[in-house]
Amino acid sequence: MPDLSTPVGSGRAPGRGRPGLVDRRDLLAALDRAAEKQVTMISAPAGSGKTSLLRAWADRQGQNRRIAFMSVRPGQQDAQLFWLALLEAVRAAAGTGGAAEPPPVTPGFNGGAMMDKVLSEITASGGAFFLVVDDLHELGSAEAAEQLTTLLTSLPEDVHAIVATRHDPLLRLHKLRLTGELAEIRAARLRFTLDETRELLATSGVALPDHVAGLLHRRTEGWAAGLRLAVLSLAGHPDPERFVAEFSGSHRTVAEYLVAEMLERQPADVQRLLLRTSLPDRVNGELADLLTGGTGSERILLDLEDANAFVVSLDPDRTWFRYHRMFADLLRLELRRTFPEAIPELHRLAAGWFAGHAQAVDAVRHLQAAGDWAEAARLLTDHTVSLTLDGQAGTVVTLLRSFPPRTQEECPELALVYANADLHQHRLEETQAHLEIARSYAATTPPDRRPRLQTAIASLELLLARLRGHFDAVFEQAHALPSPATGQSNTEIALAGDLRALALLNLGVTEAWSLRLADSERHLLEGAALARDIGRPYLEVACLAHLGYASGHRSFALVRERCEQALALAARYGWDTEPVIAPAQASFAGTLICTGEFDHGEQWLNRARAVTRSAGEPGVRLLVRLVSAMLWAARGRHRQALAELTAAEQVQAHMVGRHGLSSRVTAWTIATRARLGMVDQARADLAVLDERQAAAGEIRNAAAVIRLAEQDPAGARRELRPVLDGTAPVDSLLTPTEARLLDALACRDLGDHHAAGEAVEQALNLAEPDRMILPFAMTGAWELLGDLPQKTSHAALVSDILDAVRGDAPAGPDRSASGPAEGLSPSELRVLRYLPTNLTRPEIAAELSLSLNTVSTHIRRIYAKLGAGDRSSAVQRGRDLRLLSNVRA
């Protein structure tokens, strides 16, 4: 038996805390030379010493070079988890690991953006940098491999990468090979020389005659793993020459023989531990004690690592360990040969431990290995939504493929897993079919499992409804969402929280797209709070991203506030270019456009466009198209606005149900065609609407635009009457203001300038609280503002409208300018806009329906915040800060 306190040939650099190791200086020098190339590929079979070489090389560099070192986990199927691990390694090497939290996992993933982030952090670190990726053959994601190819071929001049793999990966590096920037180290270069073999024996305390050492080298062909196994068996062997003479053959045969020899020379407790803990990919002391039925496993694992017996610790505290991949395979082979009856029970024990420690993927894998397909199906079904939220959708698909062919018929609950996987891949018809099977199964499942299954099914059905635009079909089920149950374990509470938060998100969004805005607000706020409580920031951001749109019936100020909150949270997690935040970007852009900040609004609109151009949720794409049309119309470019509205109609055509914005799209399409002189087509569009649609306020306004285009102002006023008297239903804060402006245009055409002025004043009254500018720009009624009396109470708003439509600087505050130490509140801003007028404080109070004391208090605070001593200096300071227009009333 080897002395486990003596290290034997780890390949780590000498003089770094572990004496008596072979210094493979020639091989290290070769890697040094290769590492000067942009990319170095080390490709060799298992046991060739790739990892030992990399670690020895990294140790040798000391503090002279920054090296990001990562090993790909076994069976890594998810691109996101690969990139997050690589980002963490880069940050650790750059010394920025504590400066920024690692991005949380998400169910959706922008691999290109994450690759760019890794590259930018490498570049920002400055100076020479090495990126080392070991065990790349374990990466099963073609998406991640393609993105890694892009990264490796885009490295800056002073950044180099080293990749180790058992076989050439799916990396397209031929261009680097042609330019001489790819170095390759193959198996032959990794073999131990005869001199290195002798040195390994000597440093391990194994004395062999030269001819026997030569025989050992020939039998192993310099294979690193074979030599290491031989040394473990030879230490203290009574007849080392006979031992060397008795084995021969292929690497696998040699290794199997050597493992058997090595195990026989270990104490019983070490043998038992090595065999019974070989099944998991990683093990700690607690799990090892469970699998061996003993105690003290952690101490044995530590000793084995110190002896370099193919055991590696995975964390700085040395609490988790893994065996060398090849060594683990050989141990499993020996376990099957010696104790085959123990294997299923060991897998079940491991599964129970992993399940109890919230590591569902490992638990399912062990249950599958044990042949316990029913329990594996139950566990995977329970965790499928949470695993998808954790960015492991690829792993879920791999686990599904590991079930025998007819398992779904015997375990119908797996239909939920199939539905979730299909939904993640946007296979909507397949999703629907699997959900129907899951729903039938849930109706007959035992009562203790029914609520969880029903919540999961409802969550996925609501998401499916969102993606198909089929809103009405799910509302009869939504009210039956089970409430959180009491008496649950922590794991059950976490699973239930994930499902409920997702259900609240999908319900809230579905309600928003159906214009059930009060219900939508309530459910989105509840979903955001729950997501925050259970540590699901992605779901929290998703809820908040839609909350701005859902607040549109309240006020623009609230929409803006909630959008800014969502945008700030998304930026904190690095999701400001992800589709999840697109609804907030579009809603924020719409609010800015409505309030005349057209350029600022376009900036945010472009961000939303970038992530919704060709795919994604149809409701969001329709919103983006509508906001784009608003921007073009606000700038008087009605032909471009019509193109966006036509695109919005095409999105609606592919939706099963009718989006809440569709009435506005239809109305503005009709009105825009009329403004472009396409009156006959506008009339035809109006004629096909049913009675309910035609009664909507937005459609009545569009009908009035047609009448105006037909030079029938009296008819226009008749169309507008239900909107003006409040009997027509409206779905937008813009509609009543737009109606009054159209009425003003009709009155002007009738020659009644007094009535036109009154209608404009009414529109200004409605627009003032939210500083609404868009209706004046879209309708062209801004031209009537010049006919208003000089003493209008809305002089500041009028100036803002004229600034916006004439293309002057944005009327909103310039946030890049130096401003007051403390920002003005919305109420104070409203009072500030009256200060350029000639209105007295009592008149301002009457305009705003406030008490005189309140107005006086606001004015005192305005003076203090702006550093002004009187009304005129406050107005000038407000103009300097772009809080007020520079156009004098």
Short mmCIF file of C-alpha atoms in Angstrom, two decimals, residues 219-220 223 226-227 229 247-259:
data_model
loop_
_atom_site.label_atom_id
_atom_site.label_comp_id
_atom_site.label_asym_id
_atom_site.label_seq_id
_atom_site.Cartn_x
_atom_site.Cartn_y
_atom_site.Cartn_z
CA ARG A 219 4.63 -1.55 -21.36
CA THR A 220 2.90 1.75 -20.57
CA TRP A 223 1.17 6.82 -20.82
CA GLY A 226 -0.58 4.02 -16.51
CA LEU A 227 2.66 5.16 -14.91
CA LEU A 229 -1.25 3.78 -11.38
CA PHE A 247 0.85 -6.78 -17.13
CA SER A 248 0.76 -5.83 -20.78
CA GLY A 249 -1.67 -4.89 -23.54
CA SER A 250 -3.70 -1.82 -24.43
CA HIS A 251 -4.04 1.24 -22.26
CA ARG A 252 -7.42 0.08 -21.06
CA THR A 253 -6.17 -3.39 -20.15
CA VAL A 254 -3.15 -1.97 -18.36
CA ALA A 255 -5.32 0.49 -16.48
CA GLU A 256 -7.87 -2.12 -15.42
CA TYR A 257 -5.11 -4.37 -14.17
CA LEU A 258 -3.36 -1.57 -12.33
CA VAL A 259 -6.56 -0.34 -10.64
#
